[in-house]
Short mmCIF file of C-alpha atoms and ligand atoms in Angstrom, two decimals:
data_model
loop_
_atom_site.label_atom_id
_atom_site.label_comp_id
_atom_site.label_asym_id
_atom_site.label_seq_id
_atom_site.Cartn_x
_atom_site.Cartn_y
_atom_site.Cartn_z
CA MET A 25 0.06 0.11 0.05
CA THR A 26 1.28 3.31 -0.85
CA HIS A 27 1.03 5.84 1.99
CA LEU A 28 -0.11 9.49 1.76
CA SER A 29 2.80 11.86 1.69
CA GLU A 30 2.95 14.73 4.43
CA GLU A 31 2.33 17.17 1.71
CA THR A 32 -0.89 15.56 0.69
CA LEU A 33 -1.95 15.41 4.27
CA ILE A 34 -1.26 19.14 4.94
CA LEU A 35 -3.36 19.85 1.70
CA HIS A 36 -6.27 17.71 3.00
CA TYR A 37 -6.17 19.67 6.20
CA TYR A 38 -6.64 22.75 4.34
CA GLY A 39 -9.12 21.44 1.94
CA GLU A 40 -6.96 21.94 -0.98
CA GLU A 41 -5.95 18.43 -2.09
CA ASN A 42 -8.29 18.73 -5.14
CA ASP A 43 -6.81 22.04 -6.39
CA THR A 44 -3.43 20.51 -7.02
CA PRO A 45 -2.36 17.75 -9.40
CA ALA A 46 -2.12 15.34 -6.47
CA PRO A 47 -3.42 11.90 -7.37
CA GLU A 48 -5.45 11.69 -4.37
CA GLY A 49 -8.80 13.33 -4.25
CA THR A 50 -10.60 14.04 -0.77
CA LEU A 51 -12.54 10.76 -0.89
CA ALA A 52 -9.35 8.81 -1.73
CA VAL A 53 -7.51 10.40 1.15
CA GLU A 54 -10.30 9.90 3.56
CA ARG A 55 -10.82 6.22 2.83
CA HIS A 56 -6.99 5.71 2.97
CA LEU A 57 -7.10 7.54 6.41
CA GLU A 58 -9.72 5.45 7.51
CA GLU A 59 -7.79 2.01 6.46
CA CYS A 60 -4.48 2.97 7.38
CA GLY A 61 -3.31 3.45 11.09
CA GLU A 62 0.22 4.92 10.16
CA CYS A 63 -1.05 7.72 8.05
CA ARG A 64 -3.83 8.40 10.55
CA ALA A 65 -1.41 8.80 13.24
CA LEU A 66 0.69 11.32 11.02
CA TYR A 67 -2.45 13.04 10.41
CA GLY A 68 -3.19 13.30 13.84
CA SER A 69 0.01 14.65 14.67
CA LEU A 70 -0.26 17.43 11.99
CA VAL A 71 -3.78 18.23 13.41
CA ARG A 72 -2.51 18.49 16.93
CA THR A 73 0.37 20.70 15.94
CA LEU A 74 -1.72 22.92 13.91
CA ASN A 75 -4.31 23.31 16.77
CA MET A 76 -1.75 24.12 18.94
CA VAL A 77 -0.45 27.10 16.46
CA ASP A 78 -3.89 28.36 16.76
CA ALA A 79 -3.81 28.40 20.42
CA LEU A 80 -0.55 30.62 20.32
CA PRO A 81 -1.51 33.84 22.14
CA VAL A 82 -1.62 36.97 20.07
CA PRO A 83 -1.43 40.26 22.23
CA GLU A 84 -4.91 42.18 21.76
CA ARG A 85 -4.81 45.71 21.02
CA GLY A 86 -7.66 48.09 22.91
CA GLU A 87 -10.46 49.86 21.31
CA ASP A 88 -8.58 52.90 21.08
CA TYR A 89 -5.65 51.42 19.04
CA GLY A 90 -6.69 52.71 15.86
CA ALA A 91 -7.02 56.31 17.22
CA ARG A 92 -3.42 56.05 18.53
CA VAL A 93 -2.19 54.74 15.18
CA TRP A 94 -3.70 57.74 13.46
CA GLU A 95 -2.40 60.03 15.99
CA ARG A 96 1.23 58.73 15.08
CA ILE A 97 0.80 58.69 11.42
CA GLU A 98 -1.36 61.87 10.85
CA PRO A 99 1.52 64.26 10.88
CA GLY A 100 3.29 62.29 8.02
CA LEU A 101 0.43 62.42 5.66
CA PRO A 102 1.14 64.68 2.64
CA ALA A 103 -2.40 66.51 2.69
CA ARG A 104 -1.50 67.20 6.54
CA ARG A 105 1.50 68.81 5.36
CA ARG A 106 -0.38 71.16 3.03
CA TRP A 107 -2.55 72.24 5.90
CA LEU A 108 0.61 73.11 7.76
CA GLY A 109 1.65 75.52 5.03
CA PHE A 110 3.59 73.30 3.12
CA THR A 111 2.18 73.71 -0.36
CA LEU A 112 5.16 73.28 -2.64
CA PRO A 113 6.42 69.94 -3.72
CA PRO A 114 9.43 69.15 -1.56
CA LEU A 115 11.83 69.54 -4.43
CA ARG A 116 10.73 73.15 -5.38
CA TRP A 117 10.25 74.03 -1.73
CA ALA A 118 13.94 73.01 -1.04
CA ALA A 119 15.26 74.98 -3.97
CA ALA A 120 13.37 77.96 -2.81
CA GLY A 121 14.28 77.93 0.65
CA VAL A 122 17.78 76.38 0.43
CA ALA A 123 19.51 78.89 2.63
CA LEU A 124 16.76 78.21 5.39
CA ALA A 125 16.69 74.80 4.78
CA GLY A 126 20.36 74.58 5.31
CA LEU A 127 20.25 76.27 8.67
CA LEU A 128 17.51 74.26 9.96
CA VAL A 129 18.86 70.93 8.78
CA ALA A 130 22.10 71.77 10.25
CA ALA A 131 20.28 72.18 13.69
CA PHE A 132 19.22 68.60 13.56
CA PHE A 133 21.64 67.07 11.38
CA ALA A 134 24.36 67.70 13.62
CA GLY A 135 24.80 63.96 14.59
CA ARG A 136 21.61 63.95 16.86
CA PHE A 137 19.54 61.36 15.19
CA TYR A 138 21.66 58.77 14.05
CA PRO A 139 22.22 55.77 16.34
CA GLY A 140 25.19 55.93 18.33
CA THR A 141 25.49 59.64 18.76
CA ARG A 142 24.29 62.08 21.32
CA PRO A 143 20.93 60.86 22.92
CA THR A 144 17.93 63.27 22.38
CA PRO A 145 16.95 64.42 25.94
CA ALA A 146 19.29 67.06 26.18
CA ILE A 147 17.82 68.89 23.27
CA THR A 148 14.52 68.26 24.28
CA ALA A 149 14.95 70.01 27.41
CA LYS A 150 16.57 73.16 25.65
CA ALA A 151 13.31 73.50 23.70
CA PRO A 152 14.33 75.70 20.92
CA ASP A 153 12.05 78.13 19.44
CA ALA A 154 11.96 76.89 15.78
CA GLN A 155 9.63 74.08 16.74
CA GLY A 156 7.18 74.56 13.98
CA PRO A 157 9.81 74.78 11.10
CA GLU A 158 11.98 72.10 12.55
CA ARG A 159 9.05 69.64 12.72
CA ILE A 160 8.15 70.50 9.10
CA LEU A 161 11.54 69.84 8.05
CA LEU A 162 11.89 66.51 9.97
CA VAL A 163 8.46 65.44 8.34
CA ALA A 164 10.13 66.43 4.90
CA VAL A 165 13.27 64.50 5.50
CA GLY A 166 11.23 61.54 6.99
CA ASP A 167 8.80 61.51 3.85
CA TYR A 168 11.88 61.68 1.68
CA LEU A 169 13.61 58.55 3.22
CA GLU A 170 10.23 56.62 3.10
CA ARG A 171 9.76 57.42 -0.38
CA SER A 172 13.28 56.25 -1.17
CA GLN A 173 12.81 53.20 0.95
CA MET A 174 9.85 52.47 -1.02
CA VAL A 175 11.21 52.70 -4.28
CA LEU A 176 13.89 50.23 -3.38
CA VAL A 177 11.48 47.73 -1.57
CA GLU A 178 9.24 47.69 -4.54
CA LEU A 179 11.95 47.00 -6.93
CA ALA A 180 13.68 44.37 -4.36
CA ASN A 181 10.19 42.59 -4.04
CA THR A 182 9.61 42.54 -7.97
CA THR A 183 10.18 39.04 -9.38
CA ALA A 184 8.93 38.24 -12.94
CA LYS A 185 9.44 35.66 -15.57
CA GLY A 186 9.81 38.26 -18.23
CA PRO A 187 11.03 42.05 -18.68
CA VAL A 188 9.35 44.49 -16.17
CA ASP A 189 8.64 48.12 -16.90
CA ILE A 190 10.13 50.29 -14.24
CA SER A 191 9.64 53.64 -15.93
CA ALA A 192 7.57 54.72 -12.88
CA GLU A 193 10.06 53.93 -10.29
CA GLN A 194 12.69 55.49 -12.43
CA GLU A 195 10.80 58.77 -12.50
CA ARG A 196 10.52 58.68 -8.62
CA ALA A 197 14.31 57.60 -8.46
CA GLY A 198 15.17 60.70 -10.49
CA ASP A 199 13.44 63.13 -8.24
CA LEU A 200 14.90 61.47 -5.21
CA VAL A 201 18.38 61.73 -6.54
CA ALA A 202 18.03 65.67 -6.74
CA GLU A 203 16.82 65.70 -2.92
CA THR A 204 19.41 63.27 -1.97
CA ARG A 205 21.92 65.84 -3.36
CA LEU A 206 20.55 68.61 -1.14
CA TYR A 207 20.46 66.75 2.09
CA ARG A 208 23.94 65.48 1.36
CA GLN A 209 25.19 69.06 1.02
CA THR A 210 23.63 69.84 4.32
CA ALA A 211 24.87 66.81 5.96
CA ALA A 212 28.54 67.46 4.53
CA HIS A 213 28.24 71.26 5.77
CA THR A 214 27.54 69.87 9.26
CA GLY A 215 30.48 67.17 9.16
CA ASP A 216 28.39 64.41 9.67
CA THR A 217 30.17 61.61 7.65
CA ARG A 218 27.94 58.71 8.64
CA ILE A 219 24.82 60.22 7.46
CA ASP A 220 26.54 61.47 4.36
CA SER A 221 27.92 58.05 3.67
CA VAL A 222 24.37 56.26 3.91
CA LEU A 223 23.13 59.16 1.68
CA GLU A 224 25.90 58.66 -0.85
CA GLU A 225 25.29 55.08 -1.10
CA LEU A 226 21.57 55.84 -1.47
CA GLU A 227 22.30 58.15 -4.22
CA ARG A 228 24.67 55.74 -6.18
CA VAL A 229 21.86 53.32 -6.13
CA LEU A 230 19.02 55.67 -7.20
CA VAL A 231 21.19 57.03 -9.98
CA ASP A 232 21.92 53.43 -11.10
CA ILE A 233 18.13 52.51 -11.14
CA LYS A 234 17.31 55.88 -13.06
CA ASN A 235 19.99 54.78 -15.64
CA GLN A 236 18.61 51.25 -16.16
CA PRO A 237 16.93 50.49 -19.24
CA SER A 238 13.09 51.15 -18.59
CA ARG A 239 12.31 47.47 -19.19
CA MET A 240 14.49 45.50 -16.84
CA THR A 241 15.33 41.74 -17.38
CA PRO A 242 14.55 39.35 -14.61
CA ARG A 243 18.33 38.76 -14.16
CA ALA A 244 19.05 42.47 -14.09
CA LEU A 245 16.33 42.73 -11.41
CA GLU A 246 17.66 39.82 -9.63
CA GLU A 247 21.08 41.60 -9.60
CA LEU A 248 19.89 44.51 -8.30
CA ARG A 249 17.95 42.77 -5.51
CA GLN A 250 21.16 41.08 -4.37
CA ARG A 251 23.05 44.23 -4.53
CA LEU A 252 20.44 45.86 -2.18
CA GLU A 253 20.52 43.01 0.10
CA ALA A 254 24.31 42.78 0.24
CA GLU A 255 24.78 46.63 0.87
CA GLY A 256 21.82 46.54 3.46
CA ILE A 257 20.80 49.75 2.12
CA ILE A 258 17.25 49.59 2.63
CA PHE A 259 17.67 48.77 6.41
CA LYS A 260 20.04 51.60 6.76
CA ILE A 261 17.45 53.83 5.33
CA ARG A 262 14.89 52.66 7.67
CA VAL A 263 16.97 53.03 10.68
CA LEU A 264 17.85 56.68 9.74
CA GLY A 265 13.78 57.22 9.01
CA ALA A 266 12.97 55.62 12.40
CA ASN A 267 15.32 58.07 14.16
CA VAL A 268 13.86 61.10 12.04
CA ARG A 269 10.23 59.93 13.18
CA SER A 270 11.20 59.96 16.78
CA ARG A 271 12.76 63.26 16.41
CA GLU A 272 9.65 64.49 14.78
CA THR A 273 7.32 63.10 17.62
CA THR A 274 9.58 64.84 20.24
CA ALA A 275 9.18 68.09 18.23
CA ALA A 276 5.51 67.63 17.85
CA GLU A 277 5.05 66.95 21.61
CA ARG A 278 7.08 69.97 22.23
CA ALA A 279 4.86 71.95 20.01
CA GLY A 280 1.81 70.36 21.69
CA SER A 281 3.14 71.14 25.09
CA LYS A 282 3.57 74.74 24.36
CA LEU A 283 0.20 75.37 23.10
CA MET B 18 -19.93 54.22 5.34
CA THR B 19 -18.16 51.60 3.11
CA ASP B 20 -14.43 51.61 2.78
CA LEU B 21 -14.92 52.41 -0.74
CA ALA B 22 -16.79 55.33 0.13
CA MET B 23 -14.19 56.61 2.44
CA VAL B 24 -11.38 55.82 -0.05
CA ALA B 25 -13.39 58.14 -2.52
CA ARG B 26 -13.49 60.89 0.07
CA VAL B 27 -9.78 60.56 0.77
CA ARG B 28 -8.99 60.77 -3.06
CA ALA B 29 -11.10 63.87 -3.35
CA GLY B 30 -8.92 65.50 -0.69
CA ASP B 31 -10.59 64.78 2.42
CA ALA B 32 -7.71 63.35 4.59
CA ASP B 33 -9.90 63.13 7.62
CA ALA B 34 -11.96 60.24 6.07
CA TYR B 35 -8.54 58.21 6.07
CA ARG B 36 -8.78 58.36 9.75
CA VAL B 37 -11.99 56.24 9.74
CA LEU B 38 -10.19 53.60 7.75
CA VAL B 39 -7.13 53.76 9.97
CA GLU B 40 -9.52 53.14 12.99
CA ARG B 41 -11.34 50.43 11.19
CA HIS B 42 -8.48 48.29 10.12
CA SER B 43 -5.84 48.89 12.63
CA ARG B 44 -6.46 45.98 15.08
CA THR B 45 -6.71 43.53 12.27
CA LEU B 46 -3.63 44.51 10.73
CA PHE B 47 -1.86 44.56 14.09
CA ARG B 48 -2.93 40.76 14.47
CA LEU B 49 -1.60 39.99 11.07
CA ALA B 50 1.71 41.84 11.60
CA TYR B 51 2.28 40.08 14.89
CA ARG B 52 1.87 36.78 13.45
CA MET B 53 4.14 37.67 10.55
CA THR B 54 6.94 39.37 12.62
CA GLY B 55 6.47 37.74 16.12
CA ASN B 56 6.92 40.85 17.97
CA GLU B 57 4.81 43.49 19.15
CA HIS B 58 7.15 46.38 18.58
CA ASP B 59 7.58 45.48 15.13
CA ALA B 60 4.05 44.80 14.66
CA GLU B 61 3.28 48.40 15.66
CA ASP B 62 5.86 49.51 13.19
CA VAL B 63 4.35 47.46 10.55
CA VAL B 64 0.84 48.90 11.04
CA GLN B 65 1.97 52.33 10.91
CA GLU B 66 4.13 51.95 8.02
CA SER B 67 1.33 50.16 6.13
CA PHE B 68 -1.00 53.06 6.59
CA LEU B 69 1.52 55.53 5.41
CA ARG B 70 2.32 53.60 2.38
CA ALA B 71 -1.35 52.72 1.79
CA TYR B 72 -1.98 56.53 1.61
CA ARG B 73 0.83 57.43 -0.61
CA GLN B 74 -0.28 54.72 -2.97
CA LEU B 75 -3.97 55.28 -2.91
CA GLY B 76 -3.83 56.64 -6.33
CA ARG B 77 -2.90 52.99 -7.72
CA PHE B 78 -5.71 51.33 -5.70
CA ASP B 79 -8.21 49.63 -8.01
CA GLU B 80 -11.53 50.70 -6.59
CA ARG B 81 -13.06 47.15 -7.97
CA ALA B 82 -11.00 45.50 -5.31
CA SER B 83 -11.41 45.42 -1.57
CA PHE B 84 -9.67 48.11 0.30
CA GLY B 85 -8.97 45.57 3.15
CA THR B 86 -7.35 43.01 0.94
CA TRP B 87 -5.18 45.54 -0.66
CA LEU B 88 -4.12 47.03 2.70
CA TYR B 89 -3.30 43.50 3.89
CA ARG B 90 -1.10 43.16 0.99
CA ILE B 91 0.84 46.26 1.59
CA ALA B 92 1.18 45.13 5.52
CA VAL B 93 2.42 41.66 4.26
CA ASN B 94 5.06 43.57 2.15
CA CYS B 95 5.95 45.72 5.24
CA SER B 96 6.21 42.82 7.38
CA LEU B 97 8.37 40.91 5.07
CA ASP B 98 10.91 43.71 4.88
CA LEU B 99 11.07 43.87 8.27
CA VAL B 100 11.54 40.11 8.96
CA ARG B 101 14.13 40.00 5.96
CA ALA B 102 15.99 42.73 7.63
CA ARG B 103 16.07 41.14 11.07
CA LYS B 104 17.21 37.89 9.50
CA ARG B 105 19.92 39.81 7.74
CA ARG B 106 21.17 41.33 11.03
CA GLY B 107 21.16 37.92 12.54
CA GLU B 108 18.75 38.80 15.26
CA ILE B 109 17.13 35.76 16.69
CA THR B 110 15.17 35.92 19.89
CA ALA B 111 16.09 33.65 22.80
CA SER B 112 13.14 31.46 22.55
CA ALA B 113 14.00 30.82 18.87
CA ASP B 114 16.78 28.65 19.47
CA PRO B 115 15.76 24.87 20.12
CA GLU B 116 19.33 24.07 21.05
CA MET B 117 18.98 26.00 24.16
CA ASP B 118 16.76 23.51 25.50
CA ASP B 119 18.23 20.29 27.05
CA PRO B 120 16.96 17.50 24.88
CA LEU B 121 17.55 14.92 27.35
CA SER B 122 15.32 16.57 30.12
CA THR B 123 12.42 16.86 27.75
CA ALA B 124 12.84 13.26 26.28
CA ALA B 125 12.95 11.61 29.75
CA ALA B 126 9.74 13.38 30.75
CA PRO B 127 6.57 11.41 30.61
CA ASP B 128 4.18 12.02 28.00
CA PRO B 129 1.61 14.48 29.08
CA ALA B 130 -1.94 14.37 28.18
CA PRO B 131 -3.03 16.31 25.17
CA ASP B 132 -5.09 18.83 27.04
CA ARG B 133 -2.17 19.56 29.47
CA MET B 134 0.16 19.85 26.36
CA ALA B 135 -2.05 22.59 24.87
CA MET B 136 -1.52 24.57 28.14
CA SER B 137 2.15 23.84 28.54
CA GLY B 138 4.52 26.67 28.50
CA GLU B 139 7.18 24.63 26.94
CA VAL B 140 4.89 24.06 23.90
CA ARG B 141 4.37 27.54 23.48
CA GLU B 142 7.93 28.17 23.69
CA ARG B 143 8.77 25.58 21.14
CA LEU B 144 6.23 26.45 18.94
CA SER B 145 7.03 30.33 18.97
CA GLY B 146 10.53 29.23 18.63
CA ALA B 147 9.99 27.33 15.44
CA MET B 148 7.74 30.14 14.07
CA ASN B 149 10.68 32.40 14.63
CA GLU B 150 13.12 30.13 12.70
CA LEU B 151 10.86 29.94 9.58
CA SER B 152 12.42 31.72 6.63
CA ALA B 153 10.46 34.96 5.73
CA SER B 154 8.59 33.25 2.84
CA GLU B 155 7.94 30.15 4.96
CA ARG B 156 6.36 32.11 7.76
CA THR B 157 4.40 34.57 5.42
CA ALA B 158 3.05 31.79 3.32
CA PHE B 159 2.03 29.77 6.43
CA VAL B 160 0.57 32.70 8.25
CA LEU B 161 -1.64 33.68 5.26
CA ARG B 162 -2.62 30.16 4.55
CA HIS B 163 -3.24 29.08 8.21
CA PHE B 164 -4.57 32.16 9.94
CA GLU B 165 -5.89 34.33 7.08
CA GLY B 166 -7.53 31.25 5.54
CA MET B 167 -5.97 32.34 2.09
CA ARG B 168 -6.17 29.53 -0.58
CA ILE B 169 -2.47 28.73 -1.69
CA GLU B 170 -2.88 30.19 -4.99
CA GLU B 171 -3.94 33.48 -3.45
CA VAL B 172 -0.84 33.21 -1.07
CA GLY B 173 1.37 32.91 -4.26
CA ARG B 174 -0.25 36.14 -5.77
CA VAL B 175 0.02 38.04 -2.64
CA LEU B 176 3.76 37.13 -2.27
CA GLY B 177 4.40 37.59 -6.01
CA CYS B 178 5.48 34.00 -6.54
CA GLN B 179 4.32 30.68 -8.39
CA PRO B 180 1.39 28.73 -6.70
CA GLY B 181 3.95 25.79 -6.49
CA ALA B 182 6.47 27.84 -4.53
CA ALA B 183 3.77 29.19 -2.18
CA LYS B 184 2.79 25.74 -1.53
CA HIS B 185 6.18 24.40 -0.55
CA SER B 186 6.63 27.26 1.70
CA VAL B 187 3.60 26.15 3.41
CA PHE B 188 4.83 22.58 3.48
CA ARG B 189 8.05 23.39 4.98
CA ALA B 190 6.62 25.67 7.65
CA VAL B 191 4.17 22.94 8.78
CA GLN B 192 6.68 20.36 8.68
CA LYS B 193 9.10 22.36 10.72
CA LEU B 194 6.26 23.23 13.35
CA ARG B 195 5.39 19.69 13.58
CA ARG B 196 9.07 18.50 13.94
CA ALA B 197 9.40 21.09 16.74
CA LEU B 198 6.92 19.35 18.93
CA GLU B 199 8.13 15.83 18.22
CA PRO B 200 10.54 15.64 20.97
CA LEU B 201 7.54 16.48 23.17
CA GLY B 202 5.89 13.22 22.37
CA SER B 203 2.80 15.18 20.92
CA ALA B 204 3.65 14.43 17.35
CA ARG B 205 3.35 10.73 17.33
ZN1 ZN C 305 -1.03 4.87 4.95
#
């Protein structure tokens, strides 16, 4: 007698054995299980395991969780920024206010929000006056980092059998290159080499994406994915972004406590 | 108001309508993110990140689809990013290492009754340890099939892989989980 494979039994558990080219349909599996103690034991152990997986606890979030999530993300939504008087797209805004931006970016790019540098409480205690603009700028930098991360993540997660049109991602990468250069200049002014080196890496990747043919072969995509993984660039941006966000929250709380 | 009506209002420039969607879906998304990441802090990050991404990508949302499913997909991708990043950094939680347990002490223990097994802290430890050891694709495929009740073909679509690959991820995940409990005598 040919026994049922563990794979077939797993499909049987999920009621999917008929959707796959398995030789056994539901009835055949059930009949075999009735007759064969060995397969029945294996199936029983599968069912017990999966029942226990169901019993694994998941921490619950309270009724107000959605409201808390909203509070945290609301300042980061683009339309909110318009409401804060931030009507120009980031790039044009940056070009128009580059001198001001330089000063403000310098104020917080000075090695404060990268891991391993000075902790923030000392700065919080000082409570500088430029809270509003500082927060808007933090939101802009956070947004820029998130958009960069998104382009890279989307490309890294793309798998395909044939060529893929990446022209939309390239357009976004092109915009981000210009922004990266602006932020790099500022970081260089403040002498923050760690931030500058992350941004430099990011700029290189973005430029390469921009310069790819707009229809990328699966192989080129795979190479890009491996490169992103090897350099860990997505993670570095994520860490930088998380630190900007926590600075932003601090700035928002300060602004709130002042009102 | 339906999700789609709220989406239409957000698209028309009413950002406050998005609050309703956030409040409506946060807890479900958290459960998904927790199962995908196995960590409360990461799960909260994933929830926030997913709503931010969804907002920015709302222009690409196809109104014939379900907003919830679409949001799910974004959350799955966010979770994947995080789980992969964590694997790269080689982070493993203490409970994720079954070698830490003394195999002799567990083998020598008498087989407890199934009911007691379900309550046992050791079973929980082993299972969540085994969950943490699954590869990113195994864990994701398993969570979507087992907890979210997606058919394997659908899992493949969400993960952007062939149904065959999704199926094998589910197989490997279930096999690993079952084997993690074998030394406890529950898997016979
Ligand atoms: Zn058999």
